[in-house]
Tab-separated table of C-alpha atoms in Angstrom:
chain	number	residue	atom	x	y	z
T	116	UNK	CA	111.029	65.684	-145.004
T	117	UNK	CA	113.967	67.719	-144.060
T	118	UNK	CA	113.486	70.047	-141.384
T	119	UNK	CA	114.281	73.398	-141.271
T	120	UNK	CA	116.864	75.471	-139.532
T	121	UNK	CA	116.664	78.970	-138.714
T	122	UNK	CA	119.797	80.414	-139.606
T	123	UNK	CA	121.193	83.286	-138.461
T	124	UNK	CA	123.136	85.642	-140.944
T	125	UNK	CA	125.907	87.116	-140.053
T	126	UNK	CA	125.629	90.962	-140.720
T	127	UNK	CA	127.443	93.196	-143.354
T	128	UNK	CA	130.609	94.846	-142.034
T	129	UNK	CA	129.828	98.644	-141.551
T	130	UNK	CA	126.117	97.581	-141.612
T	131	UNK	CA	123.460	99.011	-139.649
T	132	UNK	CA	122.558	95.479	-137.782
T	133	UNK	CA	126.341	95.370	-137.207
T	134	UNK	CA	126.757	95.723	-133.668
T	135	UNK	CA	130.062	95.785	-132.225
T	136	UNK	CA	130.419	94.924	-128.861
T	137	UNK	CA	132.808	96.171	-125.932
T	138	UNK	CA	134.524	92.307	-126.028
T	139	UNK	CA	135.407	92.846	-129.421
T	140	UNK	CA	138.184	95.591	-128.630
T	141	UNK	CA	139.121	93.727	-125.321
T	142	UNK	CA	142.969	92.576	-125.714
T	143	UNK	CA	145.824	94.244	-127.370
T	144	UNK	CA	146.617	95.637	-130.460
T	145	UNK	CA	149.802	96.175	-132.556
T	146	UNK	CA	150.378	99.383	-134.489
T	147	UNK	CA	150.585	98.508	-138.617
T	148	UNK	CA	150.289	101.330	-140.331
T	149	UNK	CA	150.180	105.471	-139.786
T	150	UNK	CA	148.775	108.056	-142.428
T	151	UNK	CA	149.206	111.804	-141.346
T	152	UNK	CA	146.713	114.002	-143.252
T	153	UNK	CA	146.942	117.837	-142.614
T	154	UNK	CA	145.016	120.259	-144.914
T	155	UNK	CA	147.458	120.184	-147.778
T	156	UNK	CA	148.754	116.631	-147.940
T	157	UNK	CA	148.249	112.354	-146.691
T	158	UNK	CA	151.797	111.142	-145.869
T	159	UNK	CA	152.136	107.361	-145.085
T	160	UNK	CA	154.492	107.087	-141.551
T	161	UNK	CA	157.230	104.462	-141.740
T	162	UNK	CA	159.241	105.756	-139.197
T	163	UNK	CA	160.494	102.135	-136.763
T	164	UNK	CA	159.640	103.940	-133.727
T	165	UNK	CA	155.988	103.752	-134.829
T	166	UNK	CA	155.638	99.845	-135.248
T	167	UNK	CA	156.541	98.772	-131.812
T	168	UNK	CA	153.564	100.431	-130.166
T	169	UNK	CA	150.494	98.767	-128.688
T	170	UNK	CA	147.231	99.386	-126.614
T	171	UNK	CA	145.539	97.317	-124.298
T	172	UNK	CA	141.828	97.518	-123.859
T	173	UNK	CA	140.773	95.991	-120.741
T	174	UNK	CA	137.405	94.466	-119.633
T	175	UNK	CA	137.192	97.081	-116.821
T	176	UNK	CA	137.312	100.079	-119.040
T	177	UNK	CA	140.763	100.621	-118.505
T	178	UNK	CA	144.012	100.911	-121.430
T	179	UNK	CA	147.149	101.171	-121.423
T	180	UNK	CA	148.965	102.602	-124.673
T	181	UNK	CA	152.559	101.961	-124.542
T	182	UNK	CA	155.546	103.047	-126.617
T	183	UNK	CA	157.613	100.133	-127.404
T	184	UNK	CA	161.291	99.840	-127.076
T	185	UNK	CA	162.114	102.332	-129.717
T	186	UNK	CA	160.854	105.642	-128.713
T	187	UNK	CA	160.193	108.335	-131.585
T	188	UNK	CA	160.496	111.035	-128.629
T	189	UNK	CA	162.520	111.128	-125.167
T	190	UNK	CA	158.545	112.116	-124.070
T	191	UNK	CA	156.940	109.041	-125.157
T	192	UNK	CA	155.814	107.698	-121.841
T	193	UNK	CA	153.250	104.702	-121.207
T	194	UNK	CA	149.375	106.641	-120.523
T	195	UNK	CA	147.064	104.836	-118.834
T	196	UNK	CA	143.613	105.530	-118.558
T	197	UNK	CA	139.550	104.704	-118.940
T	198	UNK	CA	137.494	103.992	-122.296
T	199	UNK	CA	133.874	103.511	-123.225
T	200	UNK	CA	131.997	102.278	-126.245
T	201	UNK	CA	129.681	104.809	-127.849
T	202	UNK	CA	127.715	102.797	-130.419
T	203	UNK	CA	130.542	101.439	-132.771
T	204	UNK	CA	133.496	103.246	-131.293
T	205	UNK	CA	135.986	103.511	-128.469
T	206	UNK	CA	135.850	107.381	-127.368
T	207	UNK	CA	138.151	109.389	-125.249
T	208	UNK	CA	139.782	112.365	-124.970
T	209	UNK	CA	142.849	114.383	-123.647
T	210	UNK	CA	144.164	117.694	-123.402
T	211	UNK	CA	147.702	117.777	-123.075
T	212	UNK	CA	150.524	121.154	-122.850
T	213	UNK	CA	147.192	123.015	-124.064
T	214	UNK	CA	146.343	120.975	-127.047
T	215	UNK	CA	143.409	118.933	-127.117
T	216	UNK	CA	143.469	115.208	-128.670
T	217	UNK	CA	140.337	113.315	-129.618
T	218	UNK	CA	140.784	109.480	-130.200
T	219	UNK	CA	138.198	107.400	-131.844
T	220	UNK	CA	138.802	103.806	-132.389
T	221	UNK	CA	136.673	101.627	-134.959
T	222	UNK	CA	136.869	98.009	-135.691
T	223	UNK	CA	137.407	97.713	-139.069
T	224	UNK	CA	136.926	93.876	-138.698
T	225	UNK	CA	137.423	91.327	-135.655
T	226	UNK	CA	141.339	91.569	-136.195
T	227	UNK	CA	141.163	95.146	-137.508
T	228	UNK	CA	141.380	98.307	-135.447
T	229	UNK	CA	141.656	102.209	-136.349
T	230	UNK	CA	141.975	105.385	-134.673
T	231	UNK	CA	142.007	108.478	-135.904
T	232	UNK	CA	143.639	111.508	-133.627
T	233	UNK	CA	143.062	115.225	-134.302
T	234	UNK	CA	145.215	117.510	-133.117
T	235	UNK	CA	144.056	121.294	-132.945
T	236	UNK	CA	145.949	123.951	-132.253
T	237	UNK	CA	145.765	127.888	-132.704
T	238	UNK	CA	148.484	130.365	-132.622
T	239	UNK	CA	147.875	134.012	-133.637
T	240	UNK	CA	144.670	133.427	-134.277
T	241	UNK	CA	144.628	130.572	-136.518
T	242	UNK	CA	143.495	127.203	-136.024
T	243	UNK	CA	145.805	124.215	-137.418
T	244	UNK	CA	144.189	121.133	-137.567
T	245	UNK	CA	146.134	117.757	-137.910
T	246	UNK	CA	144.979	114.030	-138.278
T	247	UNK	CA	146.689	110.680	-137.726
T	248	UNK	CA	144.968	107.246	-138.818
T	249	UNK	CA	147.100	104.718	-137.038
T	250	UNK	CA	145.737	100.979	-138.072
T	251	UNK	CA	146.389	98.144	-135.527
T	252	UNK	CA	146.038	94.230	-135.990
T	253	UNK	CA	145.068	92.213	-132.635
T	254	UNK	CA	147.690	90.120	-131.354
C-alpha cells in the first residue's frame, strides 16, 4: 500500500488564492523596460538613461529608488522613503512641484516586478493625465 501525501498546489499566477507576500518584493530590482501611454498613444522608452535605474525594497518598509550613473535629467536625485503592501501591491504616493504621482507596484512573477505611475496635471482648466509602466527584473 502506498501512502498518501497531501500535496500542496501551488496557486495560479494572478489567482485569487495567490497571495503575495511583503518578502516577495524585499531586495532590489533593475529597470527592463518603460511604456509611456498618454490618451492618444503607447510609446516603448529606450532611452540608456532609463536602464541603469533600480529600487530597493527593504524589510523595514523603507526604499530607496536610485538613478544610475546616467541621469536622463540634471534633477534625477536618489528618493528615499516608506512602502506598504495593500493586498497584492506596493502603494505609495508623492506630490511633487504641485503634481501628484501614484506608484503601484505588482509582482508579475517571483523575478517580475511592475509599476505603473500616473501623472496628473491641470492647466487652464484641463486635466492631462499621463502613465508610465516601467518593468523591473530582481537582481
Amino acid at each position: 500500500m502506498s501512502a498518501c501525501k497531501n500535496k500542496k498546489e501551488d496557486p495560479t499566477p494572478g489567482s485569487t488564492t495567490a497571495k503575495t507576500t511583503q518578502e516577495k518584493f524585499i531586495g532590489t530590482w533593475r529597470t527592463t523596460n518603460v511604456k509611456v501611454v498618454t490618451k492618444e498613444v503607447a510609446v516603448a522608452s529606450t532611452a540608456p538613461c532609463l536602464f541603469d535605474n533600480k529600487i530597493v525594497f527593504n524589510a523595514d518598509n523603507s526604499y530607496l529608488k536610485t538613478f544610475g550613473e546616467i541621469k536622463c535629467s540634471s534633477s534625477d536625485t536618489d528618493i528615499k522613503g516608506s512602502w506598504r503592501l495593500d493586498g497584492d501591491e506596493i502603494k505609495f504616493s508623492a506630490v511633487a512641484n504641485n503634481v501628484k504621482v501614484t506608484e503601484n507596484f505588482k509582482l508579475i512573477d517571483d523575478n517580475t516586478m511592475q509599476y505603473t505611475v500616473i501623472t496628473s496635471t491641470t492647466s487652464d482648466g484641463t486635466t492631462t493625465n499621463i502613465e508610465v509602466v516601467t518593468t523591473f527584473a530582481k537582481e
